[in-house]
Structure formats: structure tokens, C-alpha cells
Coordinates of C-alpha atoms in Angstrom, one line a residue:
Chain E
M2 CA 43.2 -15.3 -16.1
K3 CA 42.3 -12.2 -14.2
F4 CA 39.8 -10.7 -16.6
H5 CA 38.1 -13.4 -17.4
T6 CA 36.4 -13.7 -14.5
I7 CA 35.0 -10.7 -15.1
K8 CA 34.5 -10.8 -19.0
K9 CA 32.3 -13.9 -17.8
I10 CA 30.6 -12.3 -15.3
T11 CA 29.7 -9.7 -17.5
F12 CA 28.8 -12.2 -20.1
I13 CA 26.1 -13.7 -18.3
T14 CA 24.2 -10.7 -17.2
S15 CA 24.1 -9.2 -20.7
L16 CA 22.9 -12.6 -21.9
L17 CA 20.7 -12.9 -18.6
I18 CA 19.4 -8.7 -19.6
S19 CA 18.9 -10.0 -22.8
T20 CA 16.6 -13.2 -22.7
G21 CA 14.8 -11.1 -20.1
L22 CA 14.3 -8.3 -22.4
Q23 CA 13.4 -11.0 -25.0
S24 CA 10.6 -12.7 -23.1
A25 CA 9.7 -9.5 -22.1
D26 CA 8.3 -8.5 -26.4
A27 CA 7.7 -12.3 -26.7
L28 CA 4.3 -11.9 -23.9
A29 CA 3.4 -8.9 -25.5
A30 CA 2.7 -10.9 -29.0
T31 CA 0.8 -12.8 -27.7
A32 CA -0.6 -11.2 -25.0
P33 CA -4.1 -11.1 -24.3
A34 CA -6.2 -8.0 -23.7
T35 CA -5.3 -7.1 -20.0
L36 CA -7.6 -4.2 -17.8
L37 CA -6.3 -3.1 -14.5
N38 CA -8.2 -2.9 -11.6
V39 CA -7.0 -1.1 -8.5
S40 CA -9.0 -2.0 -5.3
Y41 CA -8.7 -1.4 -1.7
D42 CA -7.6 -3.1 0.1
P43 CA -10.6 -5.9 2.0
T44 CA -12.3 -7.0 -1.8
R45 CA -8.9 -9.1 -2.5
E46 CA -11.3 -12.4 -2.4
L47 CA -14.2 -11.1 -3.9
Y48 CA -12.2 -9.4 -7.5
Q49 CA -10.6 -13.1 -7.3
S50 CA -14.2 -14.5 -7.8
E51 CA -15.1 -11.5 -10.0
N52 CA -12.3 -11.9 -12.2
A53 CA -12.7 -15.5 -13.3
A54 CA -16.4 -15.1 -13.5
F55 CA -16.0 -12.5 -15.7
T56 CA -12.9 -14.1 -17.7
Q57 CA -15.5 -17.0 -18.3
Y58 CA -18.3 -14.2 -19.2
W59 CA -16.2 -12.4 -21.6
H60 CA -14.7 -15.5 -23.7
K61 CA -18.4 -16.9 -24.2
Q62 CA -19.3 -13.6 -25.3
T63 CA -16.0 -12.5 -27.4
G64 CA -14.1 -15.1 -27.6
Q65 CA -11.1 -13.1 -26.3
S66 CA -9.3 -13.9 -24.2
V67 CA -8.7 -12.0 -21.3
V68 CA -6.4 -11.0 -18.1
I69 CA -8.0 -8.9 -15.1
N70 CA -4.4 -7.6 -12.5
Q71 CA -5.1 -6.8 -9.7
S72 CA -3.9 -4.3 -7.0
H73 CA -5.4 -3.6 -3.5
G74 CA -4.3 -1.8 -1.4
G75 CA -6.2 1.3 1.4
S76 CA -8.0 3.1 -0.2
G77 CA -7.0 6.9 -0.3
K78 CA -3.2 5.0 -0.5
Q79 CA -4.5 3.2 -4.8
A80 CA -6.6 7.0 -5.8
R81 CA -2.9 8.4 -5.3
A82 CA -1.0 6.3 -6.6
V83 CA -3.6 6.3 -9.8
I84 CA -3.3 10.4 -9.6
D85 CA 0.5 9.9 -10.1
G86 CA 0.5 7.3 -12.4
L87 CA -0.8 4.2 -11.3
E88 CA -2.7 2.8 -14.8
A89 CA -5.9 1.5 -14.0
D90 CA -8.1 0.6 -16.9
V91 CA -11.2 0.8 -14.2
V92 CA -11.5 1.7 -10.5
T93 CA -13.1 -0.5 -7.2
L94 CA -12.7 2.1 -4.6
A95 CA -13.8 2.3 -0.9
L96 CA -15.7 5.2 -1.1
A97 CA -16.7 8.3 -3.6
Y98 CA -14.6 10.6 -2.0
D99 CA -11.0 8.9 -3.5
I100 CA -12.6 9.1 -7.3
D101 CA -13.6 12.2 -7.0
A102 CA -10.0 13.1 -6.4
I103 CA -9.0 10.7 -9.2
A104 CA -11.7 13.2 -11.5
D105 CA -10.4 16.4 -9.9
S106 CA -6.6 15.0 -11.2
G107 CA -8.5 14.9 -14.7
L108 CA -8.2 11.7 -15.5
L109 CA -12.2 10.7 -15.3
S110 CA -14.8 13.2 -16.0
Q111 CA -16.5 15.3 -12.5
D112 CA -19.9 13.5 -13.4
W113 CA -18.6 9.7 -12.9
Q114 CA -21.4 8.6 -10.6
K115 CA -24.3 8.8 -12.7
K116 CA -22.6 6.6 -14.9
L117 CA -23.4 3.4 -13.5
A118 CA -27.0 2.3 -11.7
F119 CA -27.4 2.8 -7.9
N120 CA -24.8 5.6 -8.4
S121 CA -21.7 3.6 -9.4
T122 CA -22.2 1.2 -6.6
P123 CA -23.0 -2.3 -7.7
Y124 CA -22.8 -3.6 -3.6
T125 CA -23.0 -1.7 -0.2
S126 CA -21.6 -3.0 2.8
T127 CA -22.0 -2.0 6.8
I128 CA -19.2 -1.3 9.4
V129 CA -19.6 -3.8 12.3
F130 CA -17.6 -4.9 15.0
V131 CA -15.5 -8.2 16.2
V132 CA -14.9 -9.0 19.2
R133 CA -12.7 -12.3 20.6
K134 CA -15.3 -15.4 21.8
G135 CA -17.1 -14.7 24.3
N136 CA -17.3 -10.6 24.2
P137 CA -15.5 -10.7 27.3
K138 CA -15.8 -6.4 27.1
Q139 CA -18.8 -6.6 27.1
I140 CA -19.7 -4.4 23.7
R141 CA -23.0 -4.3 22.1
N142 CA -23.1 -0.9 20.9
W143 CA -20.9 2.5 20.0
D144 CA -20.9 3.7 23.2
D145 CA -18.8 1.2 24.8
L146 CA -15.9 1.5 22.3
A147 CA -15.3 5.0 24.3
K148 CA -14.8 3.6 27.2
Q149 CA -11.7 3.2 30.0
G150 CA -10.5 0.6 29.4
V151 CA -11.4 -0.9 26.1
S152 CA -8.9 -0.9 23.1
V153 CA -10.2 -0.5 19.5
I154 CA -8.8 -1.5 16.1
T155 CA -9.4 0.9 13.7
P156 CA -6.5 1.8 10.4
N157 CA -5.9 5.4 9.7
P158 CA -8.8 7.5 8.0
K159 CA -6.1 9.5 6.1
T160 CA -5.2 6.4 4.2
S161 CA -7.8 4.0 4.3
G162 CA -11.3 4.2 3.6
G163 CA -12.8 1.4 5.9
A164 CA -11.5 3.7 8.6
R165 CA -13.7 6.5 7.1
W166 CA -16.6 4.8 7.1
N167 CA -15.8 3.5 10.8
Y168 CA -15.3 7.4 12.1
L169 CA -18.4 8.6 10.4
A170 CA -20.4 6.0 11.7
A171 CA -18.9 7.1 14.5
W172 CA -19.7 10.3 15.1
G173 CA -23.2 9.3 13.0
Y174 CA -24.8 7.6 15.6
K175 CA -23.4 9.8 18.3
Q176 CA -24.9 12.8 15.9
K177 CA -28.8 11.3 15.2
Q178 CA -28.5 9.9 19.3
T179 CA -28.0 13.9 20.3
G180 CA -28.3 16.0 17.6
S181 CA -25.5 17.8 18.8
T182 CA -22.2 17.7 16.7
E183 CA -20.4 19.4 19.7
Q184 CA -21.4 15.7 21.9
A185 CA -19.8 14.0 19.3
K186 CA -16.8 15.8 18.1
N187 CA -16.5 14.7 22.4
F188 CA -17.3 10.9 21.8
I189 CA -15.1 10.6 18.8
K190 CA -12.3 12.1 21.1
S191 CA -12.4 9.4 23.8
L192 CA -12.7 6.2 20.5
Y193 CA -9.7 7.1 19.1
R194 CA -8.4 7.7 23.0
N195 CA -8.7 3.6 22.4
V196 CA -6.8 3.1 19.3
P197 CA -3.3 2.1 20.7
V198 CA -2.4 1.6 16.5
L199 CA -3.9 2.9 13.2
D200 CA -3.0 0.7 10.4
T201 CA -2.9 2.2 6.6
G202 CA -5.1 -0.3 5.6
A203 CA -8.4 -2.4 6.8
R204 CA -6.2 -5.2 6.0
G205 CA -3.4 -4.6 8.3
S206 CA -5.9 -3.5 10.7
T207 CA -7.6 -6.7 10.6
L208 CA -3.6 -8.7 11.2
T209 CA -2.8 -6.6 14.0
F210 CA -6.3 -7.4 15.3
T211 CA -5.4 -11.8 14.9
Q212 CA -1.9 -12.1 14.9
R213 CA -0.8 -9.7 17.0
G214 CA -3.5 -10.4 19.3
L215 CA -3.7 -6.3 19.9
G216 CA -7.0 -4.6 20.7
D217 CA -10.2 -5.9 22.1
V218 CA -12.7 -4.7 18.9
L219 CA -11.5 -4.4 15.4
I220 CA -13.7 -1.7 13.9
A221 CA -14.3 -3.9 11.2
W222 CA -16.0 -4.1 7.1
E223 CA -19.1 -6.3 7.1
N224 CA -17.2 -8.3 4.1
E225 CA -14.3 -8.6 6.2
A226 CA -15.8 -9.5 9.4
H227 CA -16.7 -12.8 7.8
L228 CA -13.9 -13.2 6.1
I229 CA -12.2 -13.4 9.9
L230 CA -14.1 -16.0 11.2
K231 CA -13.7 -18.1 8.0
E232 CA -10.1 -17.6 7.9
F233 CA -9.7 -17.8 12.2
G234 CA -12.2 -19.2 12.9
A235 CA -15.7 -18.7 14.7
D236 CA -14.3 -20.4 17.8
K237 CA -11.9 -17.0 18.2
Y238 CA -13.7 -14.3 17.1
E239 CA -17.8 -12.8 17.3
I240 CA -19.3 -10.7 15.3
V241 CA -20.9 -8.1 17.3
L242 CA -23.4 -5.8 14.7
P243 CA -24.4 -2.5 16.5
P244 CA -28.3 -1.4 16.8
V245 CA -27.0 1.3 14.0
S246 CA -24.3 1.8 11.7
I247 CA -23.5 3.4 8.1
L248 CA -24.4 2.6 4.8
A249 CA -21.0 2.0 3.2
E250 CA -21.4 2.3 -0.8
P251 CA -17.9 1.4 -2.8
P252 CA -18.1 3.1 -5.9
V253 CA -17.2 1.5 -9.0
A254 CA -15.6 3.7 -12.1
V255 CA -13.7 3.3 -15.5
V256 CA -10.8 5.9 -15.6
D257 CA -11.0 7.8 -18.8
K258 CA -7.8 8.3 -19.9
N259 CA -6.5 5.6 -19.0
V260 CA -9.1 2.8 -20.9
A261 CA -8.4 6.0 -24.4
K262 CA -4.9 5.3 -24.1
H263 CA -5.2 1.3 -23.7
G264 CA -7.7 0.6 -26.2
T265 CA -9.9 -0.7 -23.2
R266 CA -13.3 1.1 -23.6
K267 CA -15.2 -1.4 -24.5
L268 CA -13.7 -4.3 -22.1
A269 CA -13.8 -1.9 -19.2
D270 CA -17.1 -0.9 -19.7
A271 CA -18.4 -4.7 -19.7
Y272 CA -16.1 -5.2 -17.3
L273 CA -17.6 -2.7 -14.3
N274 CA -21.2 -3.2 -16.2
F275 CA -20.8 -7.0 -15.4
L276 CA -20.7 -6.4 -11.9
Y277 CA -24.3 -5.7 -12.0
T278 CA -25.0 -9.1 -13.7
P279 CA -27.1 -11.4 -11.8
E280 CA -24.2 -14.2 -11.8
A281 CA -22.3 -11.1 -10.2
Q282 CA -24.5 -9.9 -7.7
E283 CA -24.6 -13.4 -6.7
I284 CA -20.4 -13.7 -6.0
I285 CA -21.2 -10.2 -4.1
A286 CA -23.6 -12.0 -1.7
K287 CA -21.5 -14.6 -1.3
N288 CA -18.2 -12.9 -0.4
Y289 CA -20.7 -10.8 2.2
Y290 CA -21.0 -7.7 0.6
R291 CA -24.6 -6.2 0.6
P292 CA -25.7 -7.2 -2.6
R293 CA -27.6 -4.6 -5.0
S294 CA -30.5 -7.5 -6.8
A295 CA -32.7 -8.2 -4.7
A296 CA -33.5 -11.7 -5.8
A297 CA -29.3 -12.2 -4.6
L298 CA -30.2 -10.4 -1.3
K299 CA -33.0 -12.5 -0.8
K300 CA -31.3 -16.1 -2.0
Y301 CA -28.8 -15.1 1.1
A302 CA -30.5 -12.7 3.6
A303 CA -29.3 -14.9 6.5
N304 CA -25.8 -13.3 6.1
F305 CA -27.1 -9.7 6.3
P306 CA -29.6 -9.1 10.0
N307 CA -30.9 -6.1 9.5
I308 CA -29.3 -2.4 10.6
K309 CA -30.6 0.3 11.0
L310 CA -27.7 2.1 8.3
F311 CA -28.3 6.2 7.3
T312 CA -26.5 7.5 4.8
I313 CA -23.4 9.6 4.5
N314 CA -25.7 12.3 2.6
E315 CA -28.2 12.3 5.8
V316 CA -25.4 13.1 8.0
F317 CA -22.7 15.3 6.3
G318 CA -23.9 16.1 2.9
N319 CA -21.8 14.3 0.5
W320 CA -18.4 12.7 0.5
R321 CA -16.3 16.6 -0.7
S322 CA -18.2 18.1 2.6
A323 CA -17.4 15.1 4.9
Q324 CA -13.6 14.7 3.5
K325 CA -13.4 18.2 4.2
T326 CA -14.4 19.0 7.6
H327 CA -13.3 15.8 9.0
F328 CA -10.3 14.0 6.9
N329 CA -8.3 16.8 5.8
D330 CA -5.2 17.8 6.8
G331 CA -5.7 20.4 10.5
G332 CA -10.1 19.0 10.1
V333 CA -11.9 17.9 12.8
F334 CA -9.7 14.4 13.2
D335 CA -6.4 16.2 13.3
Q336 CA -8.0 18.2 16.1
I337 CA -8.9 15.1 18.0
Y338 CA -6.3 12.8 17.4
V339 CA -3.9 12.4 19.8
P340 CA -1.1 9.5 19.1
Chain A
M16 CA 45.3 -15.4 13.7
I17 CA 45.5 -17.8 16.8
D18 CA 48.7 -16.7 17.5
N19 CA 48.7 -13.0 17.8
R20 CA 45.5 -12.0 20.0
R21 CA 46.6 -11.2 23.2
K22 CA 46.3 -13.8 25.9
N23 CA 43.0 -13.3 27.6
S24 CA 43.6 -12.5 31.1
D25 CA 39.2 -11.4 32.0
P26 CA 38.2 -13.8 34.9
A27 CA 36.1 -16.9 33.8
A28 CA 33.0 -15.5 35.4
V29 CA 33.4 -12.8 32.5
Q30 CA 34.6 -14.8 29.4
V31 CA 31.5 -17.2 30.2
L32 CA 29.4 -14.7 30.8
L33 CA 29.5 -13.0 27.7
T34 CA 29.8 -15.9 25.8
I35 CA 26.5 -16.5 26.9
L36 CA 25.0 -12.8 25.7
V37 CA 26.7 -13.6 22.5
L38 CA 25.6 -16.7 22.1
L39 CA 21.7 -15.6 23.7
F40 CA 21.7 -12.9 21.2
Y41 CA 22.4 -15.2 18.4
F42 CA 19.7 -17.5 19.3
S43 CA 17.3 -15.0 19.2
F44 CA 17.7 -12.3 16.0
I45 CA 19.1 -14.7 14.5
F46 CA 18.4 -18.2 14.2
L47 CA 14.8 -17.9 16.4
P48 CA 13.6 -16.0 13.7
L49 CA 15.0 -17.8 10.6
A50 CA 13.6 -21.2 11.8
L51 CA 10.3 -19.5 11.9
V52 CA 10.3 -19.0 8.5
F53 CA 11.3 -22.1 7.8
S54 CA 9.1 -24.0 10.7
Q55 CA 5.6 -21.6 9.1
A56 CA 7.0 -22.5 5.9
F57 CA 6.5 -26.3 6.0
Q58 CA 3.8 -26.8 8.6
K59 CA 1.7 -27.8 6.1
G60 CA 4.6 -30.5 4.1
W61 CA 6.3 -30.1 1.4
E62 CA 3.8 -29.9 -1.5
I63 CA 1.7 -27.1 -0.2
Y64 CA 5.4 -25.6 0.0
L65 CA 6.1 -26.6 -3.5
E66 CA 2.7 -25.2 -4.4
A67 CA 3.0 -21.8 -3.0
V68 CA 6.5 -21.5 -4.5
R69 CA 5.5 -22.5 -8.0
D70 CA 2.5 -20.1 -7.9
P71 CA 2.4 -18.0 -11.0
F72 CA 2.5 -14.5 -9.7
T73 CA 5.0 -15.7 -6.9
I74 CA 7.5 -17.0 -10.5
E75 CA 7.2 -13.7 -11.7
A76 CA 7.8 -11.7 -8.3
V77 CA 11.2 -14.4 -8.6
K78 CA 12.2 -13.3 -12.3
L79 CA 11.3 -9.2 -11.4
T80 CA 14.2 -9.8 -8.7
L81 CA 16.0 -11.1 -10.2
L82 CA 16.4 -9.7 -13.6
T83 CA 16.1 -5.9 -10.7
A84 CA 19.4 -7.9 -9.8
A85 CA 20.5 -8.4 -13.3
I86 CA 20.6 -4.7 -14.4
V87 CA 21.3 -2.9 -10.8
V88 CA 24.1 -4.7 -9.5
P89 CA 26.8 -4.5 -13.3
L90 CA 25.2 -0.4 -13.3
N91 CA 26.3 0.3 -9.9
A92 CA 29.6 -2.0 -9.6
V93 CA 30.6 0.6 -13.0
F94 CA 29.2 3.4 -11.0
G95 CA 31.4 2.2 -7.7
V96 CA 34.4 1.6 -9.3
T97 CA 34.0 4.8 -11.2
A98 CA 33.3 6.9 -8.0
A99 CA 35.9 5.0 -5.9
W100 CA 38.9 5.9 -8.5
A101 CA 38.2 9.0 -8.7
I102 CA 38.4 9.6 -5.4
T103 CA 41.4 7.8 -4.1
K104 CA 43.2 7.9 -7.5
F105 CA 43.0 12.1 -8.3
N106 CA 43.0 15.6 -5.7
F107 CA 40.2 17.6 -7.3
R108 CA 37.7 20.6 -6.0
G109 CA 35.0 19.1 -4.4
K110 CA 36.2 15.5 -3.8
S111 CA 34.9 16.0 0.0
T112 CA 31.2 16.7 -1.2
L113 CA 31.2 14.0 -3.8
K114 CA 32.2 11.2 -0.5
T115 CA 29.9 13.0 1.3
L116 CA 26.9 12.2 -1.6
L117 CA 28.1 8.7 -1.9
D118 CA 26.5 8.2 1.0
L119 CA 23.5 10.2 1.2
P120 CA 20.9 6.4 -0.4
F121 CA 22.2 4.7 3.2
A122 CA 21.4 8.6 5.4
V123 CA 17.8 8.7 3.4
S124 CA 14.8 6.5 4.7
P125 CA 13.6 3.8 1.7
V126 CA 10.5 5.1 1.9
I127 CA 11.7 8.6 1.3
A128 CA 14.0 7.1 -2.0
G129 CA 10.9 5.7 -3.4
L130 CA 8.7 9.2 -3.0
I131 CA 11.8 10.9 -3.9
F132 CA 11.3 8.9 -7.9
V133 CA 7.2 9.2 -7.6
L134 CA 8.1 13.4 -7.4
L135 CA 10.0 13.4 -9.5
A136 CA 8.8 11.2 -12.3
G137 CA 5.3 10.6 -11.7
S138 CA 2.5 11.3 -13.9
R139 CA 1.3 15.3 -13.1
T140 CA 5.3 16.3 -12.4
P141 CA 6.6 17.8 -16.2
L142 CA 9.0 15.0 -16.6
G143 CA 6.6 12.5 -15.8
S144 CA 4.0 13.6 -18.5
W145 CA 6.3 14.5 -21.1
L146 CA 7.6 10.9 -20.3
G147 CA 3.8 9.7 -20.6
E148 CA 3.8 11.0 -23.4
Q149 CA 6.4 9.3 -25.4
G150 CA 5.0 6.1 -23.4
I151 CA 7.7 5.5 -21.3
K152 CA 6.5 4.5 -18.0
I153 CA 8.7 4.4 -14.9
I154 CA 6.7 5.5 -12.3
F155 CA 4.8 2.1 -11.8
S156 CA 6.4 -0.6 -13.0
T157 CA 9.7 -2.4 -13.6
P158 CA 11.8 0.9 -15.1
G159 CA 11.0 2.9 -11.7
I160 CA 11.3 -0.8 -9.1
V161 CA 15.1 -0.7 -10.8
I162 CA 15.6 3.2 -10.0
A163 CA 14.6 2.7 -7.1
T164 CA 16.8 -0.4 -6.3
L165 CA 19.7 1.1 -7.9
F166 CA 19.8 4.1 -5.8
V167 CA 19.1 2.4 -2.6
T168 CA 22.1 0.1 -3.2
F169 CA 24.4 2.4 -5.1
P170 CA 27.3 3.0 -2.3
F171 CA 27.8 -0.7 -1.2
V172 CA 30.2 -0.7 -4.0
A173 CA 32.1 2.1 -3.5
R174 CA 32.1 2.6 0.3
E175 CA 34.0 -1.1 -0.4
L176 CA 35.8 0.0 -2.6
I177 CA 37.1 3.3 -1.3
P178 CA 39.1 2.2 1.9
L179 CA 40.4 -0.5 -0.1
M180 CA 42.2 1.6 -2.2
E181 CA 43.0 4.4 -0.6
S182 CA 44.9 1.7 1.5
Q183 CA 46.6 0.6 -1.5
G184 CA 48.1 4.1 -2.6
C185 CA 48.6 5.5 -5.8
E186 CA 52.3 4.1 -6.0
E187 CA 52.3 1.1 -8.3
E188 CA 49.6 3.5 -10.7
E189 CA 52.6 6.0 -10.7
A190 CA 55.0 3.4 -11.5
A191 CA 53.0 2.1 -14.2
I192 CA 53.0 5.9 -16.4
T193 CA 56.4 7.0 -15.8
L194 CA 57.0 3.6 -17.9
G195 CA 55.1 5.2 -20.6
A196 CA 51.1 3.0 -19.7
R197 CA 48.4 5.1 -20.4
G198 CA 45.1 5.9 -18.3
W199 CA 43.1 3.1 -19.9
H200 CA 45.7 0.8 -19.9
V201 CA 46.5 1.4 -16.4
F202 CA 43.6 1.0 -15.0
W203 CA 42.7 -2.6 -16.5
K204 CA 46.7 -4.0 -15.9
I205 CA 47.0 -2.7 -12.0
T206 CA 44.3 -0.6 -10.6
L207 CA 41.1 -3.7 -11.8
P208 CA 43.5 -6.6 -10.6
N209 CA 44.1 -5.0 -7.0
I210 CA 40.6 -4.2 -6.6
R211 CA 38.7 -7.0 -8.1
W212 CA 38.3 -8.9 -5.2
G213 CA 36.7 -6.0 -3.4
L214 CA 35.0 -5.3 -6.0
L215 CA 33.3 -9.0 -6.0
Y216 CA 32.8 -8.8 -2.4
G217 CA 31.1 -4.8 -2.9
M218 CA 28.5 -6.2 -5.7
I219 CA 27.5 -9.0 -3.9
L220 CA 26.4 -6.6 -0.6
C221 CA 24.7 -4.5 -3.5
T222 CA 23.1 -7.9 -4.6
A223 CA 21.6 -9.1 -1.4
R224 CA 20.3 -5.4 -1.0
S225 CA 18.4 -5.2 -4.1
I226 CA 17.4 -8.4 -3.4
G227 CA 15.3 -7.3 -1.3
E228 CA 14.7 -3.7 -0.4
F229 CA 10.8 -3.4 0.4
G230 CA 10.7 0.1 1.8
A231 CA 11.8 2.2 -1.8
V232 CA 10.1 -0.1 -4.3
S233 CA 7.3 -0.3 -2.4
V234 CA 6.7 3.1 -3.2
V235 CA 7.1 3.0 -7.1
S236 CA 5.4 -0.4 -7.6
G237 CA 2.1 0.0 -7.9
H238 CA 1.5 -3.6 -6.5
I239 CA 0.6 -4.8 -9.6
R240 CA -0.1 -8.7 -9.0
G241 CA 2.1 -10.3 -11.3
Q242 CA 3.8 -7.3 -12.9
T243 CA 5.3 -4.9 -10.6
N244 CA 5.7 -7.1 -7.1
T245 CA 9.0 -7.9 -5.7
I246 CA 9.8 -11.2 -3.9
P247 CA 9.5 -8.9 -0.4
L248 CA 6.1 -7.3 -1.7
Q249 CA 4.8 -10.3 -2.6
V250 CA 5.4 -12.2 1.1
E251 CA 3.6 -9.1 1.8
I252 CA 0.8 -9.3 0.0
L253 CA -0.1 -13.7 0.5
Y254 CA 0.5 -12.1 4.7
S255 CA -2.6 -9.9 3.7
E256 CA -4.3 -12.5 1.8
Y257 CA -4.1 -14.9 4.9
N258 CA -2.0 -16.9 3.1
F259 CA 0.6 -17.6 5.9
T260 CA 1.9 -20.6 4.5
A261 CA 2.5 -20.1 1.0
S262 CA 3.9 -16.5 2.4
F263 CA 6.3 -17.5 4.6
A264 CA 7.5 -19.9 1.9
V265 CA 7.6 -17.5 -0.4
A266 CA 10.0 -15.7 2.4
S267 CA 12.1 -19.0 2.2
L268 CA 13.1 -18.6 -0.4
L269 CA 14.2 -15.0 0.4
V270 CA 16.0 -16.9 3.3
F271 CA 17.4 -19.9 0.7
L272 CA 19.2 -16.5 -1.7
S273 CA 20.4 -14.6 1.1
L274 CA 22.4 -18.1 2.4
I275 CA 24.0 -18.7 -1.2
I276 CA 25.2 -14.8 -1.2
V277 CA 26.4 -15.1 2.6
L278 CA 28.4 -18.4 1.1
I279 CA 28.8 -16.7 -1.6
K280 CA 30.8 -13.8 0.4
G281 CA 32.8 -16.0 2.7
L282 CA 34.2 -17.7 0.3
I283 CA 35.6 -14.5 -1.4
E284 CA 36.3 -13.4 2.1
K285 CA 39.0 -16.4 2.0
K286 CA 40.5 -15.5 -1.4
F287 CA 40.0 -12.6 -0.5
R288 CA 42.5 -13.1 2.7
K289 CA 44.9 -15.2 0.8
N290 CA 45.8 -12.6 -1.6
S291 CA 46.1 -10.2 0.4
I292 CA 48.8 -11.9 2.4
Q293 CA 50.5 -12.8 -1.3
L294 CA 50.2 -9.2 -1.8
Q295 CA 52.0 -8.2 1.9

């Protein structure tokens, strides 16, 4: 009698495991083509819509069913995961350097950014401020973020792409204003003195600002800022557009080695090219990313007010050098940030 | 039990104060958070709750979590019994080292535990690239999740069994051996029946932990929706996507699972106690 229970348990467990394995086998036999898109934090809603549209489009074109799997997280963290073996067919990350890092590991070619139109960025965005309703701290421009008594929420530039755009936008503003890197550095230093917590991704910072109620101002992607108003109510938050900001270009790329392994080259190419079609561009605009297509931009012009935007190359040369100077270990961020 | 408790001689005020303190603590640290989970989960009514729980991604997460527990718990039961049996019934060189090693997963932060496996079997490592050539995926897929959980929950069974087996001593086994029984025979007829309630208890703790593990699994998961998300990861994802109700609904599933486990644990404890009283 004593062993009956144990025997039963082993029997049930082995049954459980074998049914689990069987169902996995059955799934593999009938499964449609799949594609894994490893993306950054705030694109969750965008790619939900894009994937639905692409699935339909692809089915109409080829008759093949396709499932697009998504993984989201801080851009740097996601790039790291792909390098460590997360088998992404395509990566749609927050900034070029993260895809450069994947290229350095040999998973895709160094000239990946030349393969698609507009430097492989089917949409752009910029960095804006979100404040609590009525803007109690009167935040209008970048300088206001460095004032004493203002609490600023922004993610960690070491792990988050959005955070790096935030940092470079602030730096670029000051450097263009004063023409001095020294002053830009001092400005950044006093700005980050106002940051009480660094989340790993943009979405984490949004939740810190909205759900935990920390901070007077959130530095955020333009698309994320609009999403906050939509999700939490325009009666609670306001978007403040700084007069000058950075042109953020979140690029996309096919991961050559992984698609070769999965036999998904054609599908992956089609998926990324689809992002440039009028249909996809309109979804992009609806999700408050700035579309490349002039038609979509015109149609949703009200969503995208004119801000003076500077590019990263204008101020920092390119992503690799910006990364090296500012965000690598021992870089400027490590020098100025005191937790 | 009540009979042999010492007569309470503390002043009444102290008794009342201590009781209130305990109740207050219990209320604010255990009852309130649990109540919050359920109130948030059912905030928008039953239909929304069911919809959230029936979401295909959530169902996949539940399946993966249960599959992980179904693999991890029996394996750790075997490992745990083996380790406890070796440590308590035999004397050998390195015994205390083995005992310390057993506790290692408790001492190491789960995030580090996850990272260890990424550094060991990630595709940039010799082992990982070799496995990749054989078409075996460990990190960022189910095996990685199972291995990380295995590591984190490793000590539960052994830790439960070692004190029990130490207190039982070796007399019964020695008696069996003098009567002519052999190794396996002794194990099945003497050792296992003596420890079975402790073993079950350890397995239940192990189940609870493997279902709820977040840190280690988060590092090796890759967060692919519907594929490598366990219940705790799914809760985080839903929360990050502003699906607060759904996130709490899935969290409530986890609470239900825990409650069931605690219930079973209580029943087993009762039996266990009765059993040990009978033995005495």
C-alpha cells in the first residue's frame, strides 16, 4: 500500500510528460510558418497591429499561414539575448548600435543598414516630455529638467534604447545651444542628479511614472507619450514638446544566420518590406510613430507637430562613436551618474 | 499539544499587544496583498476575468509552467533522496562539502543562477555552439527554463529529508542488513517508507517554488509570447502592456495554485504528525 501512492505519482508524472511531448510533436507537424521578431519595449502595440495585417497580407499573397512571435524588452537587453542565442528571424530595435552589436557577433553582415530604404528605419520618432496635468512644475524645455526640485523619470541607458535617445537628445540640445561639450556634460550631470530611479526599459519607466506615481516629468518616446494619454487618460497627463529634440531612428534587420537556419529568408524579407507599404505605414502613423511615407504623414499630420529635430550624426558622428564615448563602461554616463 | 504548553505568565497587556501586532502584520503583509490581487482581477467582472484566463498566450504559459513542474519535481525528488540517503546513512570523505554544496542554490540569487546557464550554454560559448550544431536549443527555450528551475529548486527535497533521516538514525537499516537484506531491498522496505511523508512534503515545497520562480527563468526565457513564458513572466508582460486586469487575473491563477499547494501541504503535515506519533 505504501508504494502505491508513489507508483501512482510516477505513473501520472510520466503520463503528463509524455502527453506534453506528444502535443509538442503534433504541433510541430501541423504548425504554420513562424517568424520571431525580437523588438524593443514600446513597440508591443505597434507590432500587434502590424503582425495581424502582415499575416493577412501574406496569406493573400501566398496562401501560407504564418505566425509572428514577439519578444519585447529593453533594446540593449534584447540585442544581448539575440547574441546569446535567442533565435530572432528579424530584429526591430530602438537604435542602430544594438544591431551593430549583433552584427559584430557575426549573426548578420556589417552593412545591414544599407539593405532597406531610409537606413533600414521604416519609421522614426522623437523624444518628448510627459508631465502631470496642469504641468505643475512648469516644464517647457530641456533646461527645466536640470533645475533643482524637479524629479525626472528616464530608463537606464545601459540597457534601454529609449534611454540612450533621451540622454543624447538632452546632450545634443545643450551642445548645439552652447557649442561646448563641457557645458553639455555639466548639464547632463545635473539632469541625472534629478533621476531617482533607472528602470531597465522604457515601459518600466512609464509604469514608474504612472502606476507608482514617481517623478514630475517622464522623458519618453513620442509614441509612448501618446499611448500614456490613451491608456491612462488625457485628464491626468499632458505631453510637452521641447522646441528642439533628436530624430530617433529605430532600425530593423533580418538576422542572416538565423533565417538561414530556419529557412525563413523569404518570409523575413517580406515581413520587413511590408513595413514600408502604405497599409503598414498607416498603422505606424496610427500608433504615433512618424511614418516615412509622405501620404501617411500628411494624413496624420495633426499627430506630429513640427519640432526642430537634429540627427545623431550631426552631433555625435555616428552611433558607434556615441556609444563608445557615452555609454560603454567608463564612458561619460559612468562618470556623471551617481546613484 | 495544548496540555504541555507552559502556563502563560506574561502580563495581559503584553499578550494583547503581541497578538494585535501579529494580526496586524498578518493582515497588512499577507491578507491585504492577496485581497488586492483578487479585487483587481475581478474589477471588471467575471467575463473579463474568464477572457483573460482563457487567452491563448496565458493558456500556453500555464501549460509550460505545469510541464516544467512535472519534469523538475520528480527529478529533484530522486536527486534529493539520493543526496539525503548518502549524507545521512554513510560516512565518506567530502560529506560536509556535499552538504554545503546542496545549499548553494539557496545562497545564489536566482538571477545569477539564470545567468550561469546563459554563460554556460549560450550560443557564444563552446558548449552552446556545439549544442547548436546538433540542433539542440537550451537557452531561450523550454530546456533552459527547466534546467534553471531545477537548479533553483534543487535543495528543497534534500533539505527536508536530511534532518528527518538524521533523527531516524541507521538502526532499522542495520537490523535489516543483519537479517540478510540487500541494498535496494533495504531502501524500498525500510528507508523509503520511513521518509515518505517528508519526501512528499519536500516535493510540494519544490512544486510551489518551481511554479512561482521568476528571476532565473526570466533570464533564460527570451520572453517569446506563447512559447517561453511561464505564468509569472506572463503576469509581468500583461502588466507591462497596460493589461492590469488581465495581469492580476493571471496572478490570481498563481495564487489559486499556491492555495491548493498549501492545502495539500497542510493535509500531509497532519498525516505526517500522526505517523510520527504512531512511530513513537
